[in-house]
Amino acid sequence: MNVYRAIYKDQLTETPKVQSEKQQTGYSSHLGWIFVCNEFHEKPKSLRTYHSLYGALEAFTYYTPNTFYRRDQRHAGALRWLNAMVIDIDVKNAQNQGLILPDVLDAITAAGLPGPSLVVSTPSGGFHVYWYFNQAKRALPKVTDHYKRIQQTIAEVIQGDPQAVGAERWFRMPTNENTLYQSEIRVSFDDLCDWFSIHIEEQIEERKAVCVDVANLLHHAAVQKLLKGVSKGQRDNTCYTLALAFKAAGFTERETEHRLHDWNQKNDPAMSQLDVKRKVKSAFKKDAPPGPSAYWIRTLSGMTFTYQVWEDAKSREERKYSHFDEWEKDVLRYLKQQGGQVCAAQRSIAQAIKSSSDDTVSIPYSTFKKIVDHLIQIGMIIKDVKGKGRAAVTILTLKKNSKVVPFKRKDKPKNNGLNSNTFIDLVVGGIYLSLIFDRFFTPGDGFFGGVICSSSLGDIP
């Protein structure tokens, strides 16, 4: 099929090279490997010729549109070329039920995207939408990451599967039977980058206009739509999302579970009570998010939505890292415990200073040095170092009755005076005048130290 030549171009050879030809022409850094398989859990087969690819059309189901530089690894880090942007549109969820090809093309046009190059149907009634690149893009790590971001955004806009993203993913092999749409349209990767930037800017402005408060979270139309019940394929994500929404709105775990059991009766079909209980438990875990994901509410409801959650500051016991001023208090507390003075190597002192909230955690050495410098600067401690190298000993002494209170330093007012660019003339009357006197007067004249005596003024020619 011409589809594969349009995707891979010269990245595949017609037939395998013999060893003598490889020795004459050298090994190519332009060619790429593709993978084919029938089941995702099986070991895939790697190909690098059109002859092998066309022979695999009848025997295999899935392939990789983008190519790899290794024949034994199929992951993002082994990619060599990005040849096409591909989106998987699943119709097994209620949102896309009854979706047909004209609906897909209309969604692409409404999103401001260029027309697709190829649309392939799947046995479940879904679609794989392709945009061929007019020039293959080198799969550098940053490019591959941005490819995934663009792919996820396009999937969100045209109701694709947000989980089926990644340049290394499998897609169904195009055949004459499953090809629904073809065109001569080609796009550049930069075109899609521009579309992504414009879409993100529009999305930010749109979210500013519809941002809701946590207190009104459950009353938003998008959440209300989810509370009316969902169908199979959306229940798990919706249940967890709603559990987080109830938690953010101030409901207890018990109240949330009771509400979601009532909500579950509206689903078609309903989840098991045990599954609902597990989702609620997961949402109320200590490390769970404070509120639902705005992205998932938009994805599940198909409506515009955003909100903000403001969390109270965590106590030191709940945080992994301590603040600078907290460690500063620990350093002063340690010096007081040692009688106001400590003498040892700096690393040993740092190792001995423990967190007031967890005595198993010592102050980081880099933080310790910054705090010591700060305390010296504000006059609270004195530092003395004896010896050199590994034998050096640091003596830290806490100043007695130190009444220093560290204030935030204010910027000094600008002094419109001399600066490093101001030339200072050390000769009274200026250099020019001094040169005149050096030219016309001798030391015996009435000139002394650059000042002319009054008796000599009349002698100037």
PDB file of C-alpha atoms in Angstrom, residues 85-210:
ATOM      1  CA  MET A  85       0.704  12.189  14.679  1.00  0.00           C
ATOM      2  CA  VAL A  86      -1.858   9.476  15.422  1.00  0.00           C
ATOM      3  CA  ILE A  87      -4.936   9.752  17.672  1.00  0.00           C
ATOM      4  CA  ASP A  88      -7.016   6.811  18.917  1.00  0.00           C
ATOM      5  CA  ILE A  89     -10.755   7.555  19.199  1.00  0.00           C
ATOM      6  CA  ASP A  90     -12.582   4.938  21.248  1.00  0.00           C
ATOM      7  CA  VAL A  91     -16.368   4.573  20.900  1.00  0.00           C
ATOM      8  CA  LYS A  92     -16.862   2.118  23.761  1.00  0.00           C
ATOM      9  CA  ASN A  93     -17.555   4.955  26.196  1.00  0.00           C
ATOM     10  CA  ALA A  94     -20.930   6.683  26.380  1.00  0.00           C
ATOM     11  CA  GLN A  95     -19.511  10.009  25.220  1.00  0.00           C
ATOM     12  CA  ASN A  96     -18.580   8.672  21.757  1.00  0.00           C
ATOM     13  CA  GLN A  97     -21.414   6.196  21.336  1.00  0.00           C
ATOM     14  CA  GLY A  98     -22.766   6.327  17.786  1.00  0.00           C
ATOM     15  CA  LEU A  99     -19.796   8.377  16.520  1.00  0.00           C
ATOM     16  CA  ILE A 100     -19.313   8.196  12.740  1.00  0.00           C
ATOM     17  CA  LEU A 101     -16.624   9.467  10.352  1.00  0.00           C
ATOM     18  CA  PRO A 102     -18.345  12.804   9.496  1.00  0.00           C
ATOM     19  CA  ASP A 103     -18.545  13.549  13.241  1.00  0.00           C
ATOM     20  CA  VAL A 104     -14.795  12.977  13.550  1.00  0.00           C
ATOM     21  CA  LEU A 105     -14.010  15.247  10.589  1.00  0.00           C
ATOM     22  CA  ASP A 106     -16.332  17.941  11.983  1.00  0.00           C
ATOM     23  CA  ALA A 107     -14.597  17.760  15.385  1.00  0.00           C
ATOM     24  CA  ILE A 108     -11.199  18.161  13.695  1.00  0.00           C
ATOM     25  CA  THR A 109     -12.393  21.213  11.754  1.00  0.00           C
ATOM     26  CA  ALA A 110     -14.026  22.753  14.842  1.00  0.00           C
ATOM     27  CA  ALA A 111     -10.750  22.366  16.768  1.00  0.00           C
ATOM     28  CA  GLY A 112      -8.882  24.395  14.144  1.00  0.00           C
ATOM     29  CA  LEU A 113      -6.713  21.435  13.148  1.00  0.00           C
ATOM     30  CA  PRO A 114      -5.644  20.716   9.559  1.00  0.00           C
ATOM     31  CA  GLY A 115      -7.476  17.932   7.761  1.00  0.00           C
ATOM     32  CA  PRO A 116      -6.227  14.398   8.473  1.00  0.00           C
ATOM     33  CA  SER A 117      -4.090  12.394   6.061  1.00  0.00           C
ATOM     34  CA  LEU A 118      -5.640   9.026   6.915  1.00  0.00           C
ATOM     35  CA  VAL A 119      -8.477   7.587   9.014  1.00  0.00           C
ATOM     36  CA  VAL A 120      -8.517   3.869   9.844  1.00  0.00           C
ATOM     37  CA  SER A 121     -11.465   2.054  11.433  1.00  0.00           C
ATOM     38  CA  THR A 122     -11.107  -0.431  14.302  1.00  0.00           C
ATOM     39  CA  PRO A 123     -13.234  -3.572  14.858  1.00  0.00           C
ATOM     40  CA  SER A 124     -15.036  -1.907  17.805  1.00  0.00           C
ATOM     41  CA  GLY A 125     -16.146   0.985  15.590  1.00  0.00           C
ATOM     42  CA  GLY A 126     -13.423   3.382  16.718  1.00  0.00           C
ATOM     43  CA  PHE A 127     -10.993   5.390  14.622  1.00  0.00           C
ATOM     44  CA  HIS A 128      -7.249   5.939  14.256  1.00  0.00           C
ATOM     45  CA  VAL A 129      -6.697   9.444  12.853  1.00  0.00           C
ATOM     46  CA  TYR A 130      -3.344  10.215  11.159  1.00  0.00           C
ATOM     47  CA  TRP A 131      -1.552  13.442  10.278  1.00  0.00           C
ATOM     48  CA  TYR A 132       1.502  12.611   8.127  1.00  0.00           C
ATOM     49  CA  PHE A 133       4.536  14.852   8.630  1.00  0.00           C
ATOM     50  CA  ASN A 134       5.881  16.400   5.419  1.00  0.00           C
ATOM     51  CA  GLN A 135       9.341  15.799   6.875  1.00  0.00           C
ATOM     52  CA  ALA A 136      10.182  13.239   9.522  1.00  0.00           C
ATOM     53  CA  LYS A 137      11.206  14.762  12.857  1.00  0.00           C
ATOM     54  CA  ARG A 138      14.224  13.520  14.789  1.00  0.00           C
ATOM     55  CA  ALA A 139      12.978  11.888  17.988  1.00  0.00           C
ATOM     56  CA  LEU A 140      15.119  13.840  20.444  1.00  0.00           C
ATOM     57  CA  PRO A 141      13.960  13.469  24.077  1.00  0.00           C
ATOM     58  CA  LYS A 142      12.456  16.972  24.336  1.00  0.00           C
ATOM     59  CA  VAL A 143      10.769  16.622  20.943  1.00  0.00           C
ATOM     60  CA  THR A 144       9.281  13.270  21.946  1.00  0.00           C
ATOM     61  CA  ASP A 145       7.939  14.732  25.194  1.00  0.00           C
ATOM     62  CA  HIS A 146       6.338  17.643  23.329  1.00  0.00           C
ATOM     63  CA  TYR A 147       4.896  15.220  20.760  1.00  0.00           C
ATOM     64  CA  LYS A 148       3.131  13.443  23.626  1.00  0.00           C
ATOM     65  CA  ARG A 149       1.766  16.722  25.032  1.00  0.00           C
ATOM     66  CA  ILE A 150       0.376  17.705  21.644  1.00  0.00           C
ATOM     67  CA  GLN A 151      -1.055  14.226  21.130  1.00  0.00           C
ATOM     68  CA  GLN A 152      -2.824  14.327  24.495  1.00  0.00           C
ATOM     69  CA  THR A 153      -4.250  17.792  23.805  1.00  0.00           C
ATOM     70  CA  ILE A 154      -5.569  16.787  20.370  1.00  0.00           C
ATOM     71  CA  ALA A 155      -7.106  13.658  21.912  1.00  0.00           C
ATOM     72  CA  GLU A 156      -8.850  15.804  24.519  1.00  0.00           C
ATOM     73  CA  VAL A 157     -10.211  18.215  21.897  1.00  0.00           C
ATOM     74  CA  ILE A 158     -11.566  15.659  19.392  1.00  0.00           C
ATOM     75  CA  GLN A 159     -12.777  13.197  22.068  1.00  0.00           C
ATOM     76  CA  GLY A 160      -9.931  10.728  21.609  1.00  0.00           C
ATOM     77  CA  ASP A 161      -8.536   8.365  24.225  1.00  0.00           C
ATOM     78  CA  PRO A 162      -6.332  10.465  26.576  1.00  0.00           C
ATOM     79  CA  GLN A 163      -4.571   7.309  27.782  1.00  0.00           C
ATOM     80  CA  ALA A 164      -3.536   6.131  24.295  1.00  0.00           C
ATOM     81  CA  VAL A 165      -0.674   8.604  23.907  1.00  0.00           C
ATOM     82  CA  GLY A 166       3.029   8.229  23.240  1.00  0.00           C
ATOM     83  CA  ALA A 167       5.126   8.173  20.077  1.00  0.00           C
ATOM     84  CA  GLU A 168       6.081   4.535  20.666  1.00  0.00           C
ATOM     85  CA  ARG A 169       2.493   3.184  20.807  1.00  0.00           C
ATOM     86  CA  TRP A 170       0.912   0.422  18.730  1.00  0.00           C
ATOM     87  CA  PHE A 171      -1.783   1.151  16.143  1.00  0.00           C
ATOM     88  CA  ARG A 172      -3.827  -1.070  13.867  1.00  0.00           C
ATOM     89  CA  MET A 173      -2.145  -1.737  10.513  1.00  0.00           C
ATOM     90  CA  PRO A 174      -3.932   0.110   7.666  1.00  0.00           C
ATOM     91  CA  THR A 175      -5.353  -2.131   4.942  1.00  0.00           C
ATOM     92  CA  ASN A 176      -7.628  -1.609   1.954  1.00  0.00           C
ATOM     93  CA  GLU A 177     -10.519  -2.946   4.016  1.00  0.00           C
ATOM     94  CA  ASN A 178     -10.188  -0.750   7.131  1.00  0.00           C
ATOM     95  CA  THR A 179      -9.132   2.527   5.440  1.00  0.00           C
ATOM     96  CA  LEU A 180     -12.068   4.970   5.616  1.00  0.00           C
ATOM     97  CA  TYR A 181     -10.449   8.213   4.496  1.00  0.00           C
ATOM     98  CA  GLN A 182      -7.288   9.316   2.684  1.00  0.00           C
ATOM     99  CA  SER A 183      -5.994  12.679   1.507  1.00  0.00           C
ATOM    100  CA  GLU A 184      -2.836  14.308   0.176  1.00  0.00           C
ATOM    101  CA  ILE A 185      -2.641  16.633   3.192  1.00  0.00           C
ATOM    102  CA  ARG A 186       0.736  16.769   4.928  1.00  0.00           C
ATOM    103  CA  VAL A 187       1.615  18.871   7.966  1.00  0.00           C
ATOM    104  CA  SER A 188       4.855  19.881   9.629  1.00  0.00           C
ATOM    105  CA  PHE A 189       5.568  19.196  13.265  1.00  0.00           C
ATOM    106  CA  ASP A 190       5.979  22.955  13.743  1.00  0.00           C
ATOM    107  CA  ASP A 191       2.411  23.504  12.489  1.00  0.00           C
ATOM    108  CA  LEU A 192       1.090  21.276  15.259  1.00  0.00           C
ATOM    109  CA  CYS A 193       3.335  23.046  17.782  1.00  0.00           C
ATOM    110  CA  ASP A 194       1.812  26.385  16.739  1.00  0.00           C
ATOM    111  CA  TRP A 195      -1.700  24.962  17.029  1.00  0.00           C
ATOM    112  CA  PHE A 196      -0.858  23.641  20.504  1.00  0.00           C
ATOM    113  CA  SER A 197       0.431  27.039  21.687  1.00  0.00           C
ATOM    114  CA  ILE A 198      -2.646  28.873  20.407  1.00  0.00           C
ATOM    115  CA  HIS A 199      -4.987  26.296  21.940  1.00  0.00           C
ATOM    116  CA  ILE A 200      -3.289  26.517  25.346  1.00  0.00           C
ATOM    117  CA  GLU A 201      -3.574  30.330  25.336  1.00  0.00           C
ATOM    118  CA  GLU A 202      -7.276  30.137  24.461  1.00  0.00           C
ATOM    119  CA  GLN A 203      -7.803  27.496  27.123  1.00  0.00           C
ATOM    120  CA  ILE A 204      -6.177  29.655  29.802  1.00  0.00           C
ATOM    121  CA  GLU A 205      -8.431  32.599  28.957  1.00  0.00           C
ATOM    122  CA  GLU A 206     -11.463  30.331  28.886  1.00  0.00           C
ATOM    123  CA  ARG A 207     -10.650  28.823  32.264  1.00  0.00           C
ATOM    124  CA  LYS A 208     -10.266  32.248  33.832  1.00  0.00           C
ATOM    125  CA  ALA A 209     -13.851  33.003  32.867  1.00  0.00           C
ATOM    126  CA  VAL A 210     -15.328  29.772  34.253  1.00  0.00           C
TER     127      VAL A 210
END
